[in-house]
CSV table of C-alpha atoms in Angstrom, one decimal:
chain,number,residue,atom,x,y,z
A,21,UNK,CA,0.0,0.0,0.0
A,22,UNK,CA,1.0,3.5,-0.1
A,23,UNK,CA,3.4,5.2,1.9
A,24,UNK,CA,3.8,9.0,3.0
A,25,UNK,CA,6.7,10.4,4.9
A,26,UNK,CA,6.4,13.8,5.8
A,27,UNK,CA,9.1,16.6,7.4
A,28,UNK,CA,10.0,18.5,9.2
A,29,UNK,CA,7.9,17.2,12.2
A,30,UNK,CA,8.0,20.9,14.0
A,31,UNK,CA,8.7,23.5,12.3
A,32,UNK,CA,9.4,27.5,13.9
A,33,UNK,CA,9.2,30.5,12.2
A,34,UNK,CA,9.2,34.0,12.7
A,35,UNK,CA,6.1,36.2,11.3
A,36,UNK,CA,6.9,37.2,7.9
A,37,UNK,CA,9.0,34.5,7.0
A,38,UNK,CA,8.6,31.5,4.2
A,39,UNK,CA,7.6,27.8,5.7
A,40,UNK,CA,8.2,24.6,3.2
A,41,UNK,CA,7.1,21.2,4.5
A,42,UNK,CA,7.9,18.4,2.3
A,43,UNK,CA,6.6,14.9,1.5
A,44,UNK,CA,7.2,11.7,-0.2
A,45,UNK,CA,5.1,8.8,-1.5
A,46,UNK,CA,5.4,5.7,-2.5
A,47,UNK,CA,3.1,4.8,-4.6
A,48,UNK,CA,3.3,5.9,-8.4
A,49,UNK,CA,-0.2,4.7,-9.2
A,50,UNK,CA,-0.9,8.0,-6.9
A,51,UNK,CA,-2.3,10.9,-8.5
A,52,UNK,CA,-3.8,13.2,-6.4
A,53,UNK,CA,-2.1,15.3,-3.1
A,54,UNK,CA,-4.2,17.4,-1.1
A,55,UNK,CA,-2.7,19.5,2.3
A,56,UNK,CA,-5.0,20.1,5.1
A,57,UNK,CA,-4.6,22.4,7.9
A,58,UNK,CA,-5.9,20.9,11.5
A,59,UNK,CA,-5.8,23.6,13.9
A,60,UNK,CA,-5.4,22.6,18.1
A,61,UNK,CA,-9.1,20.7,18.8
A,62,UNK,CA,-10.7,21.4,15.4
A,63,UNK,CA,-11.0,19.2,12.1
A,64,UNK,CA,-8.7,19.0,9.2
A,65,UNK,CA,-9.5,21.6,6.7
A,66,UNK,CA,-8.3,21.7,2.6
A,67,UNK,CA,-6.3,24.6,1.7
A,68,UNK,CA,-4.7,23.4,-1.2
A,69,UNK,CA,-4.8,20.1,-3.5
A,70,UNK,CA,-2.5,19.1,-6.5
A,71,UNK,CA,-3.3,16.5,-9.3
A,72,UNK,CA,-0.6,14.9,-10.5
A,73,UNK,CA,-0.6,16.6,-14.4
A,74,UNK,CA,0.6,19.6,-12.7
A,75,UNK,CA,3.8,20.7,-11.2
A,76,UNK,CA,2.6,23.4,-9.6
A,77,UNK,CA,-0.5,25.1,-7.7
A,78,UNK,CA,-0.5,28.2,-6.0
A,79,UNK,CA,-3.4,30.2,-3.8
A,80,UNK,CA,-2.0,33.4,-2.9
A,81,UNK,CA,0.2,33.1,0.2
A,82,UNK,CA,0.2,28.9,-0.5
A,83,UNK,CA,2.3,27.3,-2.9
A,84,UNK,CA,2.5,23.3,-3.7
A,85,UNK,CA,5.1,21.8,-6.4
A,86,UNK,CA,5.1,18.1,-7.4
A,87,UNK,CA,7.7,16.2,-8.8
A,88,UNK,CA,6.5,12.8,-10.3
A,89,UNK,CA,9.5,11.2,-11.1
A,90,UNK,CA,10.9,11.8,-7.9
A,91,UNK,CA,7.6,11.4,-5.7
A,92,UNK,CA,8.0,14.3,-3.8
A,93,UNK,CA,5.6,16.9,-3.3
A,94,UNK,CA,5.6,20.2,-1.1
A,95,UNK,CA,4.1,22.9,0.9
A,96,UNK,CA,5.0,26.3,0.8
A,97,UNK,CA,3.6,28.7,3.2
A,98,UNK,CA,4.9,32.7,2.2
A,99,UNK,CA,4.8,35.9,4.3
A,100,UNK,CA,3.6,33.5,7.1
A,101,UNK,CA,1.3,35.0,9.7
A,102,UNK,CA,0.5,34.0,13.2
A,103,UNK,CA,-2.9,32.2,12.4
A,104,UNK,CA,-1.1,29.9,10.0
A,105,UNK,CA,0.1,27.8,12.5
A,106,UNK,CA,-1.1,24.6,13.1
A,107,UNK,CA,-0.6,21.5,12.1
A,108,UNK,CA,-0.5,20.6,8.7
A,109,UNK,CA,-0.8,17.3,6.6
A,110,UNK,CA,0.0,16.1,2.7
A,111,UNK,CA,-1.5,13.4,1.5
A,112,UNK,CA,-1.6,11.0,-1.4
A,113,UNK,CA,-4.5,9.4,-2.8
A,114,UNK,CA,-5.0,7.0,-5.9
A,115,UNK,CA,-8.7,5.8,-7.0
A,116,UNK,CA,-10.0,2.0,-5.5
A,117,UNK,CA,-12.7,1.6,-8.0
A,118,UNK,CA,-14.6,5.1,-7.5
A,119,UNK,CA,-13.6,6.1,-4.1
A,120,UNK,CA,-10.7,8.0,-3.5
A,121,UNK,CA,-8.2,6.8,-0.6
A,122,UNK,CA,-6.0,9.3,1.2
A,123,UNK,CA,-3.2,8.2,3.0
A,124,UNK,CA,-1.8,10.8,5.2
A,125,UNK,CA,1.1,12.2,6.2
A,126,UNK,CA,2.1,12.3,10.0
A,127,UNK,CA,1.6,16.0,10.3
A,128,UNK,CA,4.0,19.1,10.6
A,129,UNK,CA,3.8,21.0,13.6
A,130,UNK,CA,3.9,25.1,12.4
A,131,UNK,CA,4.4,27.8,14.7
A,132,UNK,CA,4.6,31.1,13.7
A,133,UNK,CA,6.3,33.5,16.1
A,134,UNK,CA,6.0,37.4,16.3
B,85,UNK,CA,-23.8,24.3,-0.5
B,86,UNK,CA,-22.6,20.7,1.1
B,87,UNK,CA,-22.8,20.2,4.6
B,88,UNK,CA,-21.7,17.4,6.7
B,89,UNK,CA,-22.7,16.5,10.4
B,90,UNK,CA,-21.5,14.4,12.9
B,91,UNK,CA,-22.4,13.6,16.7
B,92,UNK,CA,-21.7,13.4,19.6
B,93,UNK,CA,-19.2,16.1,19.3
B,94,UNK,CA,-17.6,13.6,22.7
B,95,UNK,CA,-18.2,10.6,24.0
B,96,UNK,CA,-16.7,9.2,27.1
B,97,UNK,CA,-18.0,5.6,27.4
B,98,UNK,CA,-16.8,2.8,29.6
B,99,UNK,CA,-14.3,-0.6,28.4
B,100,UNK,CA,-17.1,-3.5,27.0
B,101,UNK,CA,-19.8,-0.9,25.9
B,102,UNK,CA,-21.2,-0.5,23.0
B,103,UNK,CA,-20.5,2.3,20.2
B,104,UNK,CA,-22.8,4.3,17.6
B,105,UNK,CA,-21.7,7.4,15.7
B,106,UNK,CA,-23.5,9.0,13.1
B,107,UNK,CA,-22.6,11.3,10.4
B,108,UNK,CA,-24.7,12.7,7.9
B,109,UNK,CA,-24.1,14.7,4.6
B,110,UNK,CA,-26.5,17.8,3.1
B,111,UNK,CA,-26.2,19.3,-0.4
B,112,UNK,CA,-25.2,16.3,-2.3
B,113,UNK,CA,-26.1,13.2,-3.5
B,114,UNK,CA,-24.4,9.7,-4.0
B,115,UNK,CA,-21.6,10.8,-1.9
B,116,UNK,CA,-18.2,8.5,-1.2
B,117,UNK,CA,-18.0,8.3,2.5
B,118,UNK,CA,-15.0,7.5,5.0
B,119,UNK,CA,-14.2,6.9,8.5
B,120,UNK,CA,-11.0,8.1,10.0
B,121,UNK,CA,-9.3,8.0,13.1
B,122,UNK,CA,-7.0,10.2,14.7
B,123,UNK,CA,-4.9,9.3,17.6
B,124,UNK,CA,-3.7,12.3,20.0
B,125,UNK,CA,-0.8,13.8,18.2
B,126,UNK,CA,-1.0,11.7,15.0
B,127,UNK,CA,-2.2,11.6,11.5
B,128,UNK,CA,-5.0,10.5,10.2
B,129,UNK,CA,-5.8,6.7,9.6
B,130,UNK,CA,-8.3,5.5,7.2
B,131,UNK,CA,-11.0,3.0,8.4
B,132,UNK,CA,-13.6,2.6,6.4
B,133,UNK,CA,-14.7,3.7,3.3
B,134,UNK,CA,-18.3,3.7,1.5
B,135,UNK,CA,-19.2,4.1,-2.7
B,136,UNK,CA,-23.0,3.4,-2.0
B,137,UNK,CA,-25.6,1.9,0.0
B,138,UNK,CA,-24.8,-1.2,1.9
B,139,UNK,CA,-21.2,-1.3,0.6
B,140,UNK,CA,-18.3,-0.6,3.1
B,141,UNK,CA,-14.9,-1.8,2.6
B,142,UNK,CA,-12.6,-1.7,5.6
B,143,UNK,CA,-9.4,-0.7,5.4
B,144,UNK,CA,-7.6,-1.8,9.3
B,145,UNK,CA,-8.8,-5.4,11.0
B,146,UNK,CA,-10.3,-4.0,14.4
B,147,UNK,CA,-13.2,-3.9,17.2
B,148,UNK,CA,-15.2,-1.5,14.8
B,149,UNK,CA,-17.8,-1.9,12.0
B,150,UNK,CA,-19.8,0.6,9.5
B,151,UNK,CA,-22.9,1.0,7.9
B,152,UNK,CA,-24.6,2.8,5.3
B,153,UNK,CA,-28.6,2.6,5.6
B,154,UNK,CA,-28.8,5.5,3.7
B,155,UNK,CA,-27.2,7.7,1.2
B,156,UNK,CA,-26.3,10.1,2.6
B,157,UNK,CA,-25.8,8.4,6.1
B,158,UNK,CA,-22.8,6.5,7.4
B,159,UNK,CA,-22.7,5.0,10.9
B,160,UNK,CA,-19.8,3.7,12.9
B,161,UNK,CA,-20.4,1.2,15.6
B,162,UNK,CA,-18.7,-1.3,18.2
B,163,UNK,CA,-20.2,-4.1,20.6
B,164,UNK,CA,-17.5,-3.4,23.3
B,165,UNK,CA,-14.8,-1.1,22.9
B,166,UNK,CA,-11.6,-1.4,23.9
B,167,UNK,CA,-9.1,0.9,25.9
B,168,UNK,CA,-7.1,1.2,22.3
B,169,UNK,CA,-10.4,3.0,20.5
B,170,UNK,CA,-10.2,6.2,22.0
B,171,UNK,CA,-9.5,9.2,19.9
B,172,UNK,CA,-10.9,11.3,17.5
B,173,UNK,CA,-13.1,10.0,14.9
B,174,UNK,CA,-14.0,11.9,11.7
B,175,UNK,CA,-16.2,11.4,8.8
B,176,UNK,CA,-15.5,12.9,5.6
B,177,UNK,CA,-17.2,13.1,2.3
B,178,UNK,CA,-16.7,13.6,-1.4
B,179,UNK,CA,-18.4,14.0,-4.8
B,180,UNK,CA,-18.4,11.4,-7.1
B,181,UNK,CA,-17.3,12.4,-10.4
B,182,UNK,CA,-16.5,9.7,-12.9
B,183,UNK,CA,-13.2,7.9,-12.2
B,184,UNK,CA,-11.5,11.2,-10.7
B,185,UNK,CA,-10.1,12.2,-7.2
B,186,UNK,CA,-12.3,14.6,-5.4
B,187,UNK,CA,-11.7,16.3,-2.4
B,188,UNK,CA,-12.5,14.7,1.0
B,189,UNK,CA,-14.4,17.3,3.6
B,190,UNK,CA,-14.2,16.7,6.7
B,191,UNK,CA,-16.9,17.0,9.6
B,192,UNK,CA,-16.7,18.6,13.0
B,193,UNK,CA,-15.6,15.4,14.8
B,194,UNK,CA,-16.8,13.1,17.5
B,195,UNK,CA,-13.7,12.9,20.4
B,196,UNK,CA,-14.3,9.3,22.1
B,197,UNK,CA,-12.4,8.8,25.3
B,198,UNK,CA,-12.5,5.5,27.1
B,199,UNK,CA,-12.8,5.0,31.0
């Protein structure tokens, strides 16, 4: 089955400054790689999803890049502000039939200082 | 617009009872549906997963089961939990559309903590 390793585990920044959290995957029947944002007590939210006939997405202050061949895939979090931290999670996904099964990442730890 | 619901938002429940939580989905129809679990400080594990009606696949051997009664509804239940089923349990949903990915929502979440 698929496998996703994700890094840094904890990651520190000061306001203002880029974040990039990076994962891998294992699978190459994979095709699709969404990040959610969990913050403390609260559910997992999308903020930004890739499919994999694109290298790269971006949302404003949100960046990801995807790189096939290698199976790597990233997050990119620019002019970061206090309320983006959190914990944040990639994940990889191919099809079973018509359902589509995630298989997350084990989560990067964000904090954002003044 | 889609919505999804799920209760009890927690659940604290004592070793050998028995489990029901319920999650339904507004806005959409033929949905996929999952299960998840999430340990305190972990990522997310798949356990269940529904295309339609009466059809779950299960994705982890365990002391848990699913059901789908209806479309739009997707139950998780246990005859006698264990110590090791605490956490926090969300449903999700997604559209079906073809043979494509679609994106997985999430719903509020029940936390289940067992005495």
């Amino acid at each position: 089955g698929e496998n996703v390793e994700q890094h840094p585990s904890t990651l520190s920044v000061q306001e203002g400054d880029s974040a990039v959290i990076k994962c891998t995957y294992s699978d190459s029947a994979s095709n699709y790689f969404p990040w959610y944002k969990q913050e403390l007590g609260k559910r997992p939210q999308l903020i930004i999803d890739i499919r994999s006939n694109v290298g790269e997405k971006k949302d404003q202050r949100i960046a990801v890049t995807l790189n096939k061949t290698a199976k790597h895939f990233s997050l990119h979090i620019t002019e970061t502000q206090p309320e983006d931290s959190a914990v944040y999670f990639c994940a990889a996904s191919s099809l079973t039939g018509t359902a589509s099964k995630l298989t997350f990442g084990t989560g990067t730890r964000l904090q954002v200082t003044l | 617009s889609q919505t999804i619901h799920q209760w009890p938002a927690t659940l604290v429940q004592p070793v050998g009872s028995p489990l029901s939580l319920e999650c339904t989905v507004e806005g959409t129809s033929n949905p996929n549906l999952y299960w998840y679990r999430q340990a305190a400080g972990r990522g997310l594990q798949l356990l269940f997963y529904s295309v339609g009606i009466g059809q779950i696949s299960s994705e982890v051997p365990q002391n848990l089961s699913a059901s789908r009664p209806q479309d739009r509804q997707f139950i998780l239940s246990s005859k006698k939990l264990l110590l090791s089923d605490s956490g926090f349990y969300l449903c999700a949903w997604s559209a079906r559309v073809g043979v494509s990915n679609q994106p997985q929502h999430f719903g509020y979440g029940t936390r289940l903590s067992i005495l």
